[in-house]
mmCIF file of C-alpha atoms in Angstrom:
data_model
loop_
_atom_site.group_PDB
_atom_site.id
_atom_site.type_symbol
_atom_site.label_atom_id
_atom_site.label_comp_id
_atom_site.label_asym_id
_atom_site.label_seq_id
_atom_site.Cartn_x
_atom_site.Cartn_y
_atom_site.Cartn_z
ATOM 1 C CA MET E 1275 28.089 26.321 25.754
ATOM 2 C CA PRO E 1276 28.859 22.781 24.928
ATOM 3 C CA GLY E 1277 25.422 21.910 24.519
ATOM 4 C CA VAL E 1278 24.516 24.447 22.185
ATOM 5 C CA LYS E 1279 27.474 23.764 19.878
ATOM 6 C CA LYS E 1280 26.524 20.137 19.655
ATOM 7 C CA GLY E 1281 22.545 21.047 18.962
ATOM 8 C CA GLU E 1282 24.052 23.360 16.004
ATOM 9 C CA THR E 1283 26.123 20.305 14.558
ATOM 10 C CA GLU E 1284 23.181 17.905 14.705
ATOM 11 C CA ALA E 1285 20.672 20.626 13.147
ATOM 12 C CA ALA E 1286 23.216 21.218 10.442
ATOM 13 C CA GLN E 1287 23.584 17.632 9.588
ATOM 14 C CA LEU E 1288 19.712 17.280 9.625
ATOM 15 C CA GLN E 1289 19.715 20.386 6.909
ATOM 16 C CA GLU E 1290 21.978 18.338 4.772
ATOM 17 C CA ASN E 1291 19.971 15.547 4.774
ATOM 18 C CA LEU E 1292 16.780 17.417 3.718
ATOM 19 C CA GLU E 1293 18.865 17.871 0.434
ATOM 20 C CA GLY E 1294 19.079 21.412 0.339
ATOM 21 C CA ALA E 1295 15.312 21.939 0.335
ATOM 22 C CA SER E 1296 14.188 25.734 0.271
ATOM 23 C CA ILE E 1297 12.458 27.397 3.003
ATOM 24 C CA ASP E 1298 9.409 29.932 3.085
ATOM 25 C CA ASP E 1299 6.157 30.924 4.759
ATOM 26 C CA THR E 1300 4.357 28.477 3.006
ATOM 27 C CA ILE E 1301 6.434 25.286 4.076
ATOM 28 C CA GLN E 1302 4.665 22.038 5.681
ATOM 29 C CA PRO E 1303 6.319 20.264 8.440
ATOM 30 C CA ARG E 1304 7.389 16.455 7.909
ATOM 31 C CA GLN E 1305 5.600 16.223 11.431
ATOM 32 C CA PRO E 1306 6.912 12.509 12.835
ATOM 33 C CA THR E 1307 10.533 13.203 12.175
ATOM 34 C CA SER E 1308 10.287 17.202 13.007
ATOM 35 C CA LEU E 1309 8.770 16.928 16.158
ATOM 36 C CA GLN E 1310 10.778 13.981 17.676
ATOM 37 C CA GLY E 1311 14.348 15.983 16.116
ATOM 38 C CA LEU E 1312 13.410 19.237 17.582
ATOM 39 C CA LEU E 1313 12.839 17.736 21.009
ATOM 40 C CA ARG E 1314 16.266 16.118 20.633
ATOM 41 C CA PHE E 1315 17.420 18.992 19.682
ATOM 42 C CA ALA E 1316 16.451 21.001 22.487
ATOM 43 C CA MET E 1317 17.390 18.534 25.065
ATOM 44 C CA GLU E 1318 20.774 18.407 23.775
ATOM 45 C CA ALA E 1319 20.974 22.378 23.520
ATOM 46 C CA THR E 1320 20.170 22.634 27.297
ATOM 47 C CA LYS E 1321 21.557 19.514 28.941
ATOM 48 C CA ASP E 1322 24.065 21.179 30.466
ATOM 49 C CA GLU E 1323 22.788 23.732 32.031
ATOM 50 C CA ASP E 1324 19.792 21.689 33.688
ATOM 51 C CA ALA E 1325 19.845 21.925 37.484
ATOM 52 C CA PRO E 1326 19.393 18.400 38.907
ATOM 53 C CA HIS E 1327 17.029 19.037 41.460
ATOM 54 C CA SER E 1328 14.994 22.698 40.297
ATOM 55 C CA SER E 1329 11.851 22.645 38.515
ATOM 56 C CA GLU E 1330 12.099 26.580 38.332
ATOM 57 C CA LEU E 1331 11.109 27.820 35.202
ATOM 58 C CA LYS E 1332 13.218 30.619 34.082
ATOM 59 C CA PRO E 1333 13.080 32.715 30.829
ATOM 60 C CA MET E 1334 14.498 31.812 27.497
ATOM 61 C CA ASP E 1335 17.605 33.442 27.014
ATOM 62 C CA GLU E 1336 18.407 35.158 23.340
ATOM 63 C CA GLU E 1337 20.755 32.412 22.222
ATOM 64 C CA ARG E 1338 18.780 29.439 23.332
ATOM 65 C CA LYS E 1339 15.906 30.881 21.473
ATOM 66 C CA LYS E 1340 17.536 31.817 18.278
ATOM 67 C CA PHE E 1341 19.093 28.075 18.496
ATOM 68 C CA LEU E 1342 15.558 26.646 18.668
ATOM 69 C CA GLU E 1343 14.375 29.153 15.577
ATOM 70 C CA GLU E 1344 17.215 27.826 13.461
ATOM 71 C CA ALA E 1345 16.190 24.200 14.612
ATOM 72 C CA LEU E 1346 12.742 24.642 13.734
ATOM 73 C CA LYS E 1347 13.780 25.955 10.231
ATOM 74 C CA THR E 1348 15.820 23.373 9.424
ATOM 75 C CA MET E 1349 13.016 20.860 10.285
ATOM 76 C CA THR E 1350 10.607 22.567 7.586
ATOM 77 C CA ILE E 1351 10.775 22.303 3.648
ATOM 78 C CA ASN E 1352 8.935 23.190 0.589
ATOM 79 C CA VAL E 1353 7.062 19.754 -0.312
ATOM 80 C CA VAL E 1354 6.332 21.039 -4.064
ATOM 81 C CA GLU E 1355 10.159 21.764 -4.484
ATOM 82 C CA VAL E 1356 11.347 18.471 -3.097
ATOM 83 C CA LEU E 1357 8.703 16.973 -5.202
ATOM 84 C CA GLN E 1358 9.746 18.687 -8.340
ATOM 85 C CA LYS E 1359 13.465 17.441 -7.652
ATOM 86 C CA GLN E 1360 12.662 14.206 -7.026
ATOM 87 C CA ILE E 1361 10.476 14.157 -10.589
ATOM 88 C CA ALA E 1362 13.367 15.709 -12.150
ATOM 89 C CA VAL E 1363 15.437 12.899 -11.351
ATOM 90 C CA LEU E 1364 12.957 10.337 -12.400
ATOM 91 C CA LYS E 1365 12.534 11.826 -15.734
ATOM 92 C CA ASN E 1366 15.418 9.570 -16.965
ATOM 93 C CA VAL E 1367 14.003 6.495 -15.455
ATOM 94 C CA GLY E 1368 13.111 5.359 -19.027
ATOM 95 C CA GLU E 1369 16.942 5.089 -19.839
ATOM 96 C CA LEU E 1370 17.970 2.977 -16.835
ATOM 97 C CA LYS E 1371 19.101 -0.809 -18.333
ATOM 98 C CA ALA E 1372 18.775 -4.163 -16.605
ATOM 99 C CA ASN E 1373 22.385 -3.804 -14.690
ATOM 100 C CA ASP E 1374 22.481 -0.156 -14.087
ATOM 101 C CA ASP E 1375 22.317 0.901 -10.701
ATOM 102 C CA PRO E 1376 18.761 2.168 -9.891
ATOM 103 C CA LYS E 1377 19.886 3.529 -6.332
ATOM 104 C CA ASP E 1378 19.104 7.183 -7.565
ATOM 105 C CA TYR E 1379 15.868 6.541 -8.999
ATOM 106 C CA LEU E 1380 14.297 4.144 -6.139
ATOM 107 C CA THR E 1381 15.582 6.873 -3.614
ATOM 108 C CA ALA E 1382 13.573 9.632 -5.822
ATOM 109 C CA ILE E 1383 10.269 7.294 -5.698
ATOM 110 C CA GLU E 1384 10.832 6.592 -2.022
ATOM 111 C CA ASN E 1385 11.284 10.491 -1.340
ATOM 112 C CA ILE E 1386 7.929 10.858 -3.332
ATOM 113 C CA CYS E 1387 6.484 8.165 -1.369
ATOM 114 C CA GLU E 1388 6.936 9.861 2.025
ATOM 115 C CA TYR E 1389 4.470 12.770 0.686
ATOM 116 C CA ILE E 1390 1.760 11.784 -1.419
ATOM 117 C CA ASP E 1391 -0.340 9.972 0.628
ATOM 118 C CA ASN E 1392 -1.820 13.114 1.791
ATOM 119 C CA ILE E 1393 -4.992 13.996 -0.627
ATOM 120 C CA ASP E 1394 -3.275 17.471 -1.156
ATOM 121 C CA ILE E 1395 0.098 16.882 -2.151
ATOM 122 C CA ALA E 1396 -1.195 14.191 -4.319
ATOM 123 C CA ASN E 1397 -3.242 16.429 -6.137
ATOM 124 C CA ASP E 1398 -0.281 19.031 -6.461
ATOM 125 C CA PHE E 1399 1.759 15.899 -7.582
ATOM 126 C CA HIS E 1400 -0.246 15.814 -10.801
ATOM 127 C CA LYS E 1401 -0.668 19.345 -11.270
ATOM 128 C CA ILE E 1402 3.577 19.816 -11.152
ATOM 129 C CA GLY E 1403 4.066 17.174 -13.914
ATOM 130 C CA GLY E 1404 4.464 14.121 -11.601
ATOM 131 C CA LEU E 1405 2.437 11.846 -14.275
ATOM 132 C CA MET E 1406 5.187 12.094 -16.735
ATOM 133 C CA ILE E 1407 7.181 9.817 -14.764
ATOM 134 C CA LEU E 1408 4.972 6.835 -13.866
ATOM 135 C CA ARG E 1409 4.797 4.827 -17.464
ATOM 136 C CA PRO E 1410 8.595 5.090 -17.683
ATOM 137 C CA CYS E 1411 8.500 3.773 -13.974
ATOM 138 C CA LEU E 1412 5.978 0.883 -14.977
ATOM 139 C CA GLN E 1413 7.866 -0.144 -18.047
ATOM 140 C CA SER E 1414 11.314 -0.183 -16.404
ATOM 141 C CA GLN E 1415 13.619 -3.049 -17.059
ATOM 142 C CA ASN E 1416 14.157 -2.952 -13.412
ATOM 143 C CA SER E 1417 11.768 -4.545 -11.588
ATOM 144 C CA LYS E 1418 12.111 -2.771 -8.107
ATOM 145 C CA ILE E 1419 11.665 0.246 -10.222
ATOM 146 C CA ARG E 1420 8.191 -1.428 -11.673
ATOM 147 C CA ALA E 1421 7.192 -2.026 -8.339
ATOM 148 C CA GLY E 1422 7.699 1.612 -7.200
ATOM 149 C CA GLY E 1423 5.548 2.683 -10.085
ATOM 150 C CA CYS E 1424 2.896 0.950 -8.764
ATOM 151 C CA GLU E 1425 3.101 1.986 -5.331
ATOM 152 C CA LEU E 1426 3.285 5.374 -6.701
ATOM 153 C CA ILE E 1427 0.220 4.899 -8.239
ATOM 154 C CA ALA E 1428 -1.438 3.150 -5.379
ATOM 155 C CA LEU E 1429 -0.462 6.257 -2.867
ATOM 156 C CA LEU E 1430 -1.667 8.347 -5.358
ATOM 157 C CA THR E 1431 -5.068 6.941 -5.734
ATOM 158 C CA GLN E 1432 -5.974 5.725 -2.666
ATOM 159 C CA ASN E 1433 -9.051 7.166 -1.150
ATOM 160 C CA ASN E 1434 -8.509 10.062 -3.749
ATOM 161 C CA PRO E 1435 -11.438 10.496 -6.165
ATOM 162 C CA THR E 1436 -9.449 13.369 -8.108
ATOM 163 C CA CYS E 1437 -6.637 11.382 -8.843
ATOM 164 C CA GLN E 1438 -8.347 8.003 -9.370
ATOM 165 C CA LYS E 1439 -10.272 9.692 -12.127
ATOM 166 C CA ILE E 1440 -6.798 11.396 -13.843
ATOM 167 C CA ILE E 1441 -5.150 8.140 -13.405
ATOM 168 C CA LEU E 1442 -7.996 6.210 -15.187
ATOM 169 C CA GLU E 1443 -8.239 8.743 -18.035
ATOM 170 C CA ASN E 1444 -4.390 8.238 -18.537
ATOM 171 C CA ALA E 1445 -4.879 4.276 -19.089
ATOM 172 C CA PHE E 1446 -2.893 3.198 -16.264
ATOM 173 C CA LEU E 1447 -4.817 0.245 -15.192
ATOM 174 C CA PRO E 1448 -4.677 -1.498 -18.150
ATOM 175 C CA GLU E 1449 -1.023 -1.521 -17.508
ATOM 176 C CA LEU E 1450 -1.605 -2.554 -13.713
ATOM 177 C CA ILE E 1451 -3.416 -5.736 -14.937
ATOM 178 C CA ALA E 1452 -0.843 -6.573 -17.558
ATOM 179 C CA LEU E 1453 1.654 -6.255 -15.027
ATOM 180 C CA LEU E 1454 -0.213 -8.687 -12.663
ATOM 181 C CA ASP E 1455 -0.475 -11.192 -15.632
ATOM 182 C CA THR E 1456 2.846 -10.974 -17.124
ATOM 183 C CA ASP E 1457 5.586 -9.915 -14.509
ATOM 184 C CA ASN E 1458 7.927 -12.752 -13.338
ATOM 185 C CA ASP E 1459 8.506 -10.742 -10.120
ATOM 186 C CA VAL E 1460 6.317 -11.402 -6.990
ATOM 187 C CA LYS E 1461 6.955 -7.892 -5.884
ATOM 188 C CA VAL E 1462 5.582 -6.252 -8.883
ATOM 189 C CA SER E 1463 2.930 -8.396 -8.825
ATOM 190 C CA ILE E 1464 2.045 -7.674 -5.053
ATOM 191 C CA LYS E 1465 2.274 -3.976 -5.989
ATOM 192 C CA SER E 1466 -0.022 -4.209 -9.102
ATOM 193 C CA ILE E 1467 -2.675 -5.761 -6.924
ATOM 194 C CA TYR E 1468 -2.434 -2.915 -4.286
ATOM 195 C CA ALA E 1469 -2.343 -0.106 -7.104
ATOM 196 C CA ILE E 1470 -5.176 -1.649 -8.745
ATOM 197 C CA SER E 1471 -7.377 -1.947 -5.230
ATOM 198 C CA CYS E 1472 -6.870 1.742 -5.010
ATOM 199 C CA LEU E 1473 -8.191 2.326 -8.128
ATOM 200 C CA VAL E 1474 -11.141 0.037 -8.253
ATOM 201 C CA ARG E 1475 -12.626 -0.483 -4.783
ATOM 202 C CA GLU E 1476 -15.268 2.087 -4.126
ATOM 203 C CA ASN E 1477 -14.998 3.375 -7.753
ATOM 204 C CA ASN E 1478 -17.520 2.275 -10.090
ATOM 205 C CA GLU E 1479 -15.790 3.878 -13.072
ATOM 206 C CA GLY E 1480 -12.544 1.783 -11.528
ATOM 207 C CA PHE E 1481 -14.246 -1.196 -11.119
ATOM 208 C CA ASN E 1482 -16.142 -1.284 -14.948
ATOM 209 C CA GLU E 1483 -12.835 -0.712 -16.477
ATOM 210 C CA LEU E 1484 -11.405 -3.758 -14.406
ATOM 211 C CA ILE E 1485 -14.217 -5.921 -16.008
ATOM 212 C CA ALA E 1486 -13.588 -4.444 -19.385
ATOM 213 C CA HIS E 1487 -9.849 -5.385 -19.440
ATOM 214 C CA ASN E 1488 -10.275 -8.974 -18.391
ATOM 215 C CA GLY E 1489 -9.101 -8.502 -14.967
ATOM 216 C CA LEU E 1490 -11.209 -10.479 -13.281
ATOM 217 C CA HIS E 1491 -9.542 -13.388 -15.852
ATOM 218 C CA VAL E 1492 -6.109 -12.259 -14.795
ATOM 219 C CA PHE E 1493 -7.026 -12.442 -10.757
ATOM 220 C CA LEU E 1494 -8.430 -16.045 -11.715
ATOM 221 C CA LYS E 1495 -4.546 -16.975 -13.372
ATOM 222 C CA ALA E 1496 -2.823 -15.293 -10.330
ATOM 223 C CA LEU E 1497 -4.613 -17.189 -7.840
ATOM 224 C CA LYS E 1498 -3.655 -20.690 -9.649
ATOM 225 C CA SER E 1499 -0.015 -19.572 -8.862
ATOM 226 C CA LYS E 1500 -0.498 -20.376 -4.999
ATOM 227 C CA GLU E 1501 1.741 -17.589 -4.341
ATOM 228 C CA GLU E 1502 0.686 -16.904 -0.583
ATOM 229 C CA ARG E 1503 1.101 -13.303 -0.671
ATOM 230 C CA ILE E 1504 -0.785 -12.962 -3.773
ATOM 231 C CA ILE E 1505 -3.799 -14.733 -2.458
ATOM 232 C CA VAL E 1506 -4.017 -12.774 0.357
ATOM 233 C CA LYS E 1507 -4.025 -9.558 -1.624
ATOM 234 C CA LEU E 1508 -6.677 -11.136 -4.145
ATOM 235 C CA ALA E 1509 -8.976 -12.615 -1.905
ATOM 236 C CA PHE E 1510 -9.089 -9.689 0.400
ATOM 237 C CA LEU E 1511 -9.513 -7.394 -2.587
ATOM 238 C CA LEU E 1512 -12.394 -10.163 -4.120
ATOM 239 C CA SER E 1513 -14.148 -9.814 -0.910
ATOM 240 C CA ALA E 1514 -14.119 -5.901 -0.853
ATOM 241 C CA LEU E 1515 -15.711 -5.872 -4.320
ATOM 242 C CA CYS E 1516 -18.350 -8.344 -3.973
ATOM 243 C CA LYS E 1517 -19.838 -6.366 -0.881
ATOM 244 C CA SER E 1518 -19.615 -3.088 -3.142
ATOM 245 C CA GLN E 1519 -21.102 -4.855 -6.403
ATOM 246 C CA PRO E 1520 -22.926 -7.226 -5.374
ATOM 247 C CA ASP E 1521 -23.484 -8.908 -9.384
ATOM 248 C CA LEU E 1522 -20.011 -9.852 -9.197
ATOM 249 C CA LYS E 1523 -20.684 -12.911 -6.969
ATOM 250 C CA SER E 1524 -22.521 -14.131 -10.120
ATOM 251 C CA ARG E 1525 -19.833 -13.467 -12.413
ATOM 252 C CA LEU E 1526 -17.030 -14.946 -10.436
ATOM 253 C CA VAL E 1527 -19.453 -18.318 -10.338
ATOM 254 C CA PHE E 1528 -19.683 -17.730 -14.023
ATOM 255 C CA LEU E 1529 -15.817 -17.619 -14.396
ATOM 256 C CA GLU E 1530 -15.360 -20.693 -12.484
ATOM 257 C CA TYR E 1531 -13.483 -19.385 -9.372
ATOM 258 C CA PHE E 1532 -15.022 -21.679 -7.034
ATOM 259 C CA PRO E 1533 -12.939 -25.032 -8.438
ATOM 260 C CA VAL E 1534 -9.869 -22.570 -7.627
ATOM 261 C CA LEU E 1535 -10.760 -21.405 -4.048
ATOM 262 C CA ILE E 1536 -11.449 -24.553 -2.967
ATOM 263 C CA SER E 1537 -8.490 -26.306 -4.562
ATOM 264 C CA LEU E 1538 -6.557 -23.540 -2.795
ATOM 265 C CA VAL E 1539 -8.202 -24.299 0.655
ATOM 266 C CA ASN E 1540 -7.294 -27.932 0.230
ATOM 267 C CA GLU E 1541 -3.845 -27.169 0.311
ATOM 268 C CA GLU E 1542 -1.668 -27.156 3.502
ATOM 269 C CA ARG E 1543 -2.561 -24.198 5.382
ATOM 270 C CA ASN E 1544 -0.776 -20.824 5.455
ATOM 271 C CA MET E 1545 -1.687 -17.178 6.010
ATOM 272 C CA GLY E 1546 -3.868 -17.101 2.928
ATOM 273 C CA HIS E 1547 -6.293 -19.531 4.502
ATOM 274 C CA GLU E 1548 -8.172 -16.813 6.555
ATOM 275 C CA PHE E 1549 -8.810 -14.902 3.640
ATOM 276 C CA LEU E 1550 -9.940 -17.546 0.889
ATOM 277 C CA LEU E 1551 -12.444 -18.614 3.423
ATOM 278 C CA SER E 1552 -13.915 -15.443 3.790
ATOM 279 C CA LEU E 1553 -14.129 -14.696 0.249
ATOM 280 C CA LEU E 1554 -16.335 -18.027 0.139
ATOM 281 C CA VAL E 1555 -18.281 -16.843 2.707
ATOM 282 C CA THR E 1556 -19.093 -13.604 1.062
ATOM 283 C CA LEU E 1557 -19.200 -15.422 -2.378
ATOM 284 C CA THR E 1558 -21.955 -17.797 -0.818
ATOM 285 C CA GLU E 1559 -23.955 -15.281 1.340
ATOM 286 C CA ASP E 1560 -27.263 -15.015 -0.029
ATOM 287 C CA ASN E 1561 -26.215 -16.598 -3.366
ATOM 288 C CA PRO E 1562 -28.298 -19.340 -4.231
ATOM 289 C CA ALA E 1563 -26.996 -20.357 -7.233
ATOM 290 C CA ALA E 1564 -23.164 -20.331 -5.533
ATOM 291 C CA ILE E 1565 -24.378 -22.495 -2.911
ATOM 292 C CA ASN E 1566 -25.695 -24.850 -5.551
ATOM 293 C CA GLU E 1567 -22.282 -24.925 -7.113
ATOM 294 C CA ILE E 1568 -20.413 -25.462 -4.041
ATOM 295 C CA LYS E 1569 -22.528 -28.444 -3.029
ATOM 296 C CA ASP E 1570 -21.587 -30.101 -6.418
ATOM 297 C CA PRO E 1571 -20.291 -33.638 -5.268
ATOM 298 C CA LYS E 1572 -17.529 -33.019 -7.504
ATOM 299 C CA TYR E 1573 -15.868 -30.590 -5.223
ATOM 300 C CA SER E 1574 -16.423 -32.744 -2.209
ATOM 301 C CA PHE E 1575 -16.555 -29.235 -0.429
ATOM 302 C CA LYS E 1576 -17.969 -30.422 2.934
ATOM 303 C CA ASP E 1577 -15.307 -33.020 3.460
ATOM 304 C CA ILE E 1578 -12.691 -30.623 2.651
ATOM 305 C CA ILE E 1579 -14.160 -27.948 5.206
ATOM 306 C CA THR E 1580 -15.115 -30.458 7.752
ATOM 307 C CA LYS E 1581 -11.189 -31.590 7.681
ATOM 308 C CA TYR E 1582 -9.866 -28.285 7.647
ATOM 309 C CA ARG E 1583 -11.880 -27.224 10.634
ATOM 310 C CA SER E 1584 -10.712 -30.510 12.612
ATOM 311 C CA SER E 1585 -7.298 -29.527 11.955
ATOM 312 C CA ILE E 1586 -7.531 -26.126 13.167
ATOM 313 C CA LEU E 1587 -10.183 -26.877 15.957
ATOM 314 C CA ASN E 1588 -9.014 -25.384 19.651
ATOM 315 C CA ARG E 1589 -6.068 -23.196 18.189
ATOM 316 C CA GLU E 1590 -6.607 -19.511 19.405
ATOM 317 C CA GLU E 1591 -5.035 -18.132 16.917
ATOM 318 C CA CYS E 1592 -7.396 -19.871 14.084
ATOM 319 C CA GLU E 1593 -10.923 -18.456 15.733
ATOM 320 C CA GLU E 1594 -11.696 -16.359 12.587
ATOM 321 C CA GLU E 1595 -11.253 -19.324 10.297
ATOM 322 C CA ASP E 1596 -13.353 -21.769 12.377
ATOM 323 C CA GLN E 1597 -16.512 -19.032 12.331
ATOM 324 C CA TYR E 1598 -15.874 -19.015 8.656
ATOM 325 C CA CYS E 1599 -15.749 -23.224 8.292
ATOM 326 C CA ARG E 1600 -19.282 -23.333 10.253
ATOM 327 C CA ILE E 1601 -20.808 -20.665 8.304
ATOM 328 C CA LEU E 1602 -19.730 -22.888 5.239
ATOM 329 C CA LEU E 1603 -21.013 -25.861 6.335
ATOM 330 C CA HIS E 1604 -24.377 -24.222 7.757
ATOM 331 C CA GLN E 1605 -24.977 -23.106 4.412
ATOM 332 C CA ILE E 1606 -24.530 -25.962 2.191
ATOM 333 C CA GLY E 1607 -26.442 -28.026 5.128
#
């Protein structure tokens, strides 16, 4: 049966790609790939036997049944064992020099990232010693490894109180803040914001640590870089924090965020403007001190918003921004 032979070849190739993962009764499927792959294998295995005009269902013969069972086995793996192998690879990541090839380490990070957005697997990752590779990643001489370390922390802690607590207890938040403050690679900065966000949003302990480690000062400095992607990430994060931590609005006024935010809005339009305007609306909502601040003539805030609104008027893609402008103009009277 030519179709079966081809299917068996593809299944064997897939088994190699799974890097020798073992099989047992507690395995967990990698669902998106396995379902598509299994369907493809089944179709390849039986296509030569399909009758062009027949819809009659026939019992599955033993050879076909055996093939499908084997294909299913190759599509399932022991996730913990896979994670342990990747952790073993990353144990030496601290020895990586600036000019060394990081390919194996990056592959290991990517493989781990495929699984740890699942809360149960993230918790298992900690139990099998995964935390030991995080700090060497953050401190690596290679910027891609540093960014990968940030992403690992983000995926581990997103909507996961258990991992959030563990990561905070192991003092990773100050390191993430330091990366945002001092790292020259924009991708590392963006990933560090991602990780910080996953640790502090809807998490009072994380938020308090952010304040204690001067995170708001670092955020303000990062906004001044005028890097568009950083502005988007930070404006979104600050808006979310203001909604869950109402006293943050007063802190941001005191730390003189308004001059920076207004200056950024006055720059040439980019994708960050929608998020900046949204943040300004959030900051001024039910906040008389903030409204009084932006009314100060030194900012020319009303003129800036009026001019900006004129530049986006009747542009369908700018409807949200126009709405924010109208709210701000109404608030300042």
